[in-house]
């Protein structure tokens, strides 16, 4: 059974960089797309971006200038960096596995990141 | 960019049928996926490829997609179906993932 687990600081100061890692267990990171999705308190899901196992990436245009997603296939994890954060970036951040056609079949439990001084 | 439109809320009595729509330009040509999210939990895939169900999902959940509207149908609604539901597609023109705004299903 594939499992995803997000890890990283739960509190980030304004203007600093949010960094999260998603560790994949029970399956290989190869041959899939891996996304970061976030959900501000009381709001809907927002796709942040994805990385293919080969390293190619694509980002939500609204966040593209601040986002970097990377993958470490040797250690079966991928990571998110979001720079210059503000209070508007406070959200539960999820990592998830998907394909182009079959949707998101495995999700992490989510981690709350609060941006505050 | 591609936009998916969902009604903010749908209400249904127990035992009745709930229909949640997802509108998009020519969405009938895309594969639509649906997720159920209960408070404090991660979303769960309930329908993929417009109408297929993961094995662990109740057969009361079904999907359809045609023209400019995709629909998630929940038959014989139970109190445990109360949740937020999101539709999602892959936009091939940009290779972006797109989510609908979500619909809160209330069981009366």
mmCIF file of C-alpha atoms in Angstrom:
data_model
loop_
_atom_site.group_PDB
_atom_site.id
_atom_site.type_symbol
_atom_site.label_atom_id
_atom_site.label_comp_id
_atom_site.label_asym_id
_atom_site.label_seq_id
_atom_site.Cartn_x
_atom_site.Cartn_y
_atom_site.Cartn_z
ATOM 1 C CA UNK A 1 0.000 0.000 0.000
ATOM 2 C CA UNK A 2 1.472 3.326 -1.108
ATOM 3 C CA UNK A 3 1.737 5.919 1.651
ATOM 4 C CA UNK A 4 2.746 9.572 1.477
ATOM 5 C CA UNK A 5 3.912 11.634 4.434
ATOM 6 C CA UNK A 6 4.502 15.367 4.460
ATOM 7 C CA UNK A 7 7.145 16.818 6.750
ATOM 8 C CA UNK A 8 8.499 20.274 7.489
ATOM 9 C CA UNK A 9 8.058 23.296 9.739
ATOM 10 C CA UNK A 10 4.547 24.144 10.830
ATOM 11 C CA UNK A 11 5.374 27.814 11.317
ATOM 12 C CA UNK A 12 7.126 30.078 8.836
ATOM 13 C CA UNK A 13 7.807 33.804 9.168
ATOM 14 C CA UNK A 14 6.557 36.261 6.541
ATOM 15 C CA UNK A 15 8.981 36.837 3.644
ATOM 16 C CA UNK A 16 10.799 33.573 4.387
ATOM 17 C CA UNK A 17 10.761 30.292 2.430
ATOM 18 C CA UNK A 18 8.343 27.461 3.115
ATOM 19 C CA UNK A 19 9.997 24.064 2.642
ATOM 20 C CA UNK A 20 8.190 20.725 2.754
ATOM 21 C CA UNK A 21 9.148 17.161 1.864
ATOM 22 C CA UNK A 22 6.868 14.302 0.892
ATOM 23 C CA UNK A 23 8.229 10.831 1.567
ATOM 24 C CA UNK A 24 6.764 7.996 -0.471
ATOM 25 C CA UNK A 25 6.691 4.492 0.979
ATOM 26 C CA UNK A 26 5.241 1.201 -0.201
ATOM 27 C CA UNK A 27 5.909 1.967 -3.833
ATOM 28 C CA UNK A 28 8.310 3.587 -6.254
ATOM 29 C CA UNK A 29 8.327 7.233 -7.169
ATOM 30 C CA UNK A 30 9.094 6.223 -10.761
ATOM 31 C CA UNK A 31 6.569 6.465 -13.583
ATOM 32 C CA UNK A 32 4.150 8.791 -11.800
ATOM 33 C CA UNK A 33 3.339 12.464 -11.386
ATOM 34 C CA UNK A 34 3.641 13.932 -7.896
ATOM 35 C CA UNK A 35 1.832 17.091 -6.904
ATOM 36 C CA UNK A 36 1.582 19.568 -4.104
ATOM 37 C CA UNK A 37 -1.906 20.862 -3.335
ATOM 38 C CA UNK A 38 -2.911 23.293 -0.633
ATOM 39 C CA UNK A 39 -6.112 24.248 1.140
ATOM 40 C CA UNK A 40 -6.409 27.519 3.084
ATOM 41 C CA UNK A 41 -8.601 27.249 6.181
ATOM 42 C CA UNK A 42 -12.248 26.984 5.167
ATOM 43 C CA UNK A 43 -11.478 27.154 1.451
ATOM 44 C CA UNK A 44 -11.137 24.821 -1.516
ATOM 45 C CA UNK A 45 -8.270 22.855 -3.003
ATOM 46 C CA UNK A 46 -5.568 24.722 -4.937
ATOM 47 C CA UNK A 47 -3.097 22.856 -7.106
ATOM 48 C CA UNK A 48 0.421 24.235 -6.591
ATOM 49 C CA UNK A 49 2.404 22.189 -9.096
ATOM 50 C CA UNK A 50 3.708 18.776 -10.028
ATOM 51 C CA UNK A 51 6.906 16.985 -10.856
ATOM 52 C CA UNK A 52 7.203 13.918 -13.039
ATOM 53 C CA UNK A 53 9.630 11.277 -11.783
ATOM 54 C CA UNK A 54 11.981 12.247 -14.628
ATOM 55 C CA UNK A 55 12.242 15.749 -13.175
ATOM 56 C CA UNK A 56 9.992 17.758 -15.486
ATOM 57 C CA UNK A 57 7.764 20.220 -13.670
ATOM 58 C CA UNK A 58 4.712 22.389 -14.163
ATOM 59 C CA UNK A 59 3.341 25.013 -11.804
ATOM 60 C CA UNK A 60 0.140 26.914 -11.151
ATOM 61 C CA UNK A 61 0.613 30.240 -12.958
ATOM 62 C CA UNK A 62 -0.545 32.133 -9.878
ATOM 63 C CA UNK A 63 2.379 30.725 -7.857
ATOM 64 C CA UNK A 64 4.933 29.975 -10.550
ATOM 65 C CA UNK A 65 7.317 32.797 -9.705
ATOM 66 C CA UNK A 66 7.689 31.555 -6.113
ATOM 67 C CA UNK A 67 7.532 27.759 -6.429
ATOM 68 C CA UNK A 68 10.138 25.077 -6.959
ATOM 69 C CA UNK A 69 9.390 21.357 -6.809
ATOM 70 C CA UNK A 70 12.224 18.831 -6.894
ATOM 71 C CA UNK A 71 12.478 15.042 -6.710
ATOM 72 C CA UNK A 72 14.967 12.615 -5.209
ATOM 73 C CA UNK A 73 14.258 9.245 -6.781
ATOM 74 C CA UNK A 74 17.070 7.561 -4.859
ATOM 75 C CA UNK A 75 15.392 8.327 -1.548
ATOM 76 C CA UNK A 76 11.820 8.203 -2.835
ATOM 77 C CA UNK A 77 10.817 11.706 -1.904
ATOM 78 C CA UNK A 78 9.958 15.012 -3.499
ATOM 79 C CA UNK A 79 10.004 18.522 -2.098
ATOM 80 C CA UNK A 80 8.323 21.914 -2.275
ATOM 81 C CA UNK A 81 9.856 25.328 -1.802
ATOM 82 C CA UNK A 82 7.677 28.428 -1.745
ATOM 83 C CA UNK A 83 9.509 31.713 -1.369
ATOM 84 C CA UNK A 84 8.484 35.108 0.017
ATOM 85 C CA UNK A 85 5.519 33.742 1.940
ATOM 86 C CA UNK A 86 2.725 35.875 3.386
ATOM 87 C CA UNK A 87 -0.262 35.151 5.579
ATOM 88 C CA UNK A 88 -2.169 34.198 2.426
ATOM 89 C CA UNK A 89 0.060 31.122 2.133
ATOM 90 C CA UNK A 90 -1.256 29.743 5.423
ATOM 91 C CA UNK A 91 -2.883 26.439 4.503
ATOM 92 C CA UNK A 92 -2.900 22.692 4.857
ATOM 93 C CA UNK A 93 -0.404 21.395 2.317
ATOM 94 C CA UNK A 94 -0.971 17.984 0.755
ATOM 95 C CA UNK A 95 1.247 15.866 -1.424
ATOM 96 C CA UNK A 96 -0.379 13.381 -3.781
ATOM 97 C CA UNK A 97 0.279 10.902 -6.581
ATOM 98 C CA UNK A 98 -1.493 11.072 -9.915
ATOM 99 C CA UNK A 99 -1.433 10.413 -13.618
ATOM 100 C CA UNK A 100 -2.585 12.568 -16.484
ATOM 101 C CA UNK A 101 -5.800 10.654 -16.893
ATOM 102 C CA UNK A 102 -6.614 8.806 -13.703
ATOM 103 C CA UNK A 103 -6.700 11.472 -11.009
ATOM 104 C CA UNK A 104 -5.098 11.621 -7.589
ATOM 105 C CA UNK A 105 -5.172 8.137 -6.123
ATOM 106 C CA UNK A 106 -2.933 8.531 -3.083
ATOM 107 C CA UNK A 107 -2.707 11.536 -0.757
ATOM 108 C CA UNK A 108 -0.678 12.429 2.274
ATOM 109 C CA UNK A 109 -2.539 13.295 5.459
ATOM 110 C CA UNK A 110 -1.703 16.969 5.013
ATOM 111 C CA UNK A 111 0.334 19.344 7.129
ATOM 112 C CA UNK A 112 -0.755 22.748 8.378
ATOM 113 C CA UNK A 113 1.700 25.529 7.662
ATOM 114 C CA UNK A 114 1.042 28.852 9.344
ATOM 115 C CA UNK A 115 2.754 32.018 8.183
ATOM 116 C CA UNK A 116 3.154 34.350 11.111
ATOM 117 C CA UNK A 117 5.815 36.363 12.868
ATOM 118 C CA UNK B 1 -6.891 28.866 -18.202
ATOM 119 C CA UNK B 2 -9.553 26.187 -17.870
ATOM 120 C CA UNK B 3 -12.241 26.797 -15.262
ATOM 121 C CA UNK B 4 -14.474 24.281 -13.477
ATOM 122 C CA UNK B 5 -17.665 25.584 -11.861
ATOM 123 C CA UNK B 6 -19.463 23.791 -9.032
ATOM 124 C CA UNK B 7 -22.476 24.878 -6.978
ATOM 125 C CA UNK B 8 -21.323 25.905 -3.479
ATOM 126 C CA UNK B 9 -23.874 23.710 -1.775
ATOM 127 C CA UNK B 10 -26.353 20.907 -2.346
ATOM 128 C CA UNK B 11 -28.850 19.613 0.211
ATOM 129 C CA UNK B 12 -30.619 16.261 0.143
ATOM 130 C CA UNK B 13 -32.756 14.171 2.473
ATOM 131 C CA UNK B 14 -31.511 10.769 3.610
ATOM 132 C CA UNK B 15 -32.413 8.002 1.189
ATOM 133 C CA UNK B 16 -32.788 10.392 -1.734
ATOM 134 C CA UNK B 17 -30.458 11.025 -4.663
ATOM 135 C CA UNK B 18 -27.887 13.834 -4.692
ATOM 136 C CA UNK B 19 -26.509 15.253 -7.914
ATOM 137 C CA UNK B 20 -23.472 17.515 -7.898
ATOM 138 C CA UNK B 21 -22.531 19.218 -11.135
ATOM 139 C CA UNK B 22 -19.216 20.390 -12.516
ATOM 140 C CA UNK B 23 -19.346 22.777 -15.450
ATOM 141 C CA UNK B 24 -16.586 23.457 -17.929
ATOM 142 C CA UNK B 25 -16.159 24.313 -21.589
ATOM 143 C CA UNK B 26 -16.537 21.045 -23.528
ATOM 144 C CA UNK B 27 -15.782 19.120 -20.356
ATOM 145 C CA UNK B 28 -17.300 16.101 -22.071
ATOM 146 C CA UNK B 29 -14.042 15.720 -23.978
ATOM 147 C CA UNK B 30 -12.000 15.515 -20.771
ATOM 148 C CA UNK B 31 -11.640 12.851 -18.089
ATOM 149 C CA UNK B 32 -13.256 14.065 -14.881
ATOM 150 C CA UNK B 33 -12.376 12.865 -11.416
ATOM 151 C CA UNK B 34 -14.287 13.410 -8.193
ATOM 152 C CA UNK B 35 -13.060 13.615 -4.608
ATOM 153 C CA UNK B 36 -14.833 13.452 -1.279
ATOM 154 C CA UNK B 37 -13.338 15.382 1.623
ATOM 155 C CA UNK B 38 -14.608 15.122 5.167
ATOM 156 C CA UNK B 39 -13.596 17.659 7.834
ATOM 157 C CA UNK B 40 -10.001 17.298 8.948
ATOM 158 C CA UNK B 41 -9.239 14.597 6.381
ATOM 159 C CA UNK B 42 -7.438 14.411 3.068
ATOM 160 C CA UNK B 43 -9.557 14.130 -0.082
ATOM 161 C CA UNK B 44 -10.466 10.648 -1.282
ATOM 162 C CA UNK B 45 -10.925 9.709 -4.931
ATOM 163 C CA UNK B 46 -14.485 8.447 -5.422
ATOM 164 C CA UNK B 47 -14.858 8.569 -9.230
ATOM 165 C CA UNK B 48 -12.200 8.577 -11.955
ATOM 166 C CA UNK B 49 -12.386 8.524 -15.755
ATOM 167 C CA UNK B 50 -15.816 10.173 -15.526
ATOM 168 C CA UNK B 51 -17.613 7.105 -14.138
ATOM 169 C CA UNK B 52 -15.258 4.471 -12.750
ATOM 170 C CA UNK B 53 -15.165 3.696 -9.039
ATOM 171 C CA UNK B 54 -12.190 2.591 -6.959
ATOM 172 C CA UNK B 55 -12.941 -0.832 -5.516
ATOM 173 C CA UNK B 56 -13.358 0.485 -1.987
ATOM 174 C CA UNK B 57 -15.989 3.084 -2.943
ATOM 175 C CA UNK B 58 -19.683 2.314 -2.540
ATOM 176 C CA UNK B 59 -21.648 1.555 -5.705
ATOM 177 C CA UNK B 60 -24.025 4.299 -4.619
ATOM 178 C CA UNK B 61 -21.501 6.717 -6.164
ATOM 179 C CA UNK B 62 -21.644 7.144 -9.931
ATOM 180 C CA UNK B 63 -20.549 9.685 -12.496
ATOM 181 C CA UNK B 64 -21.400 10.941 -15.946
ATOM 182 C CA UNK B 65 -19.930 13.493 -18.317
ATOM 183 C CA UNK B 66 -21.302 15.052 -21.477
ATOM 184 C CA UNK B 67 -21.256 18.375 -23.230
ATOM 185 C CA UNK B 68 -20.393 21.122 -20.771
ATOM 186 C CA UNK B 69 -21.383 19.323 -17.577
ATOM 187 C CA UNK B 70 -20.078 16.424 -15.518
ATOM 188 C CA UNK B 71 -22.237 15.041 -12.735
ATOM 189 C CA UNK B 72 -21.525 13.091 -9.582
ATOM 190 C CA UNK B 73 -24.585 11.161 -8.441
ATOM 191 C CA UNK B 74 -24.960 9.723 -4.968
ATOM 192 C CA UNK B 75 -27.896 7.332 -4.586
ATOM 193 C CA UNK B 76 -29.654 6.458 -1.338
ATOM 194 C CA UNK B 77 -27.789 9.213 0.456
ATOM 195 C CA UNK B 78 -26.636 8.498 3.996
ATOM 196 C CA UNK B 79 -25.586 10.830 6.796
ATOM 197 C CA UNK B 80 -21.998 9.663 6.294
ATOM 198 C CA UNK B 81 -21.985 11.101 2.765
ATOM 199 C CA UNK B 82 -22.053 14.625 4.171
ATOM 200 C CA UNK B 83 -18.779 16.158 2.936
ATOM 201 C CA UNK B 84 -17.203 18.516 0.446
ATOM 202 C CA UNK B 85 -16.934 17.208 -3.103
ATOM 203 C CA UNK B 86 -14.462 18.414 -5.720
ATOM 204 C CA UNK B 87 -14.216 17.736 -9.429
ATOM 205 C CA UNK B 88 -10.855 17.777 -11.211
ATOM 206 C CA UNK B 89 -9.501 17.537 -14.742
ATOM 207 C CA UNK B 90 -6.188 17.663 -16.562
ATOM 208 C CA UNK B 91 -6.063 20.622 -18.935
ATOM 209 C CA UNK B 92 -4.078 19.361 -21.898
ATOM 210 C CA UNK B 93 -3.716 22.823 -23.412
ATOM 211 C CA UNK B 94 -1.478 23.866 -20.514
ATOM 212 C CA UNK B 95 -0.696 20.505 -18.873
ATOM 213 C CA UNK B 96 -2.101 21.914 -15.669
ATOM 214 C CA UNK B 97 -4.249 20.279 -13.011
ATOM 215 C CA UNK B 98 -7.561 22.064 -12.425
ATOM 216 C CA UNK B 99 -9.915 21.684 -9.452
ATOM 217 C CA UNK B 100 -13.468 22.899 -9.167
ATOM 218 C CA UNK B 101 -14.317 25.188 -6.272
ATOM 219 C CA UNK B 102 -16.013 22.410 -4.332
ATOM 220 C CA UNK B 103 -19.582 21.628 -3.279
ATOM 221 C CA UNK B 104 -20.700 21.121 0.291
ATOM 222 C CA UNK B 105 -23.219 18.285 0.477
ATOM 223 C CA UNK B 106 -25.601 18.591 3.405
ATOM 224 C CA UNK B 107 -27.768 15.657 4.423
ATOM 225 C CA UNK B 108 -30.942 17.062 5.923
#
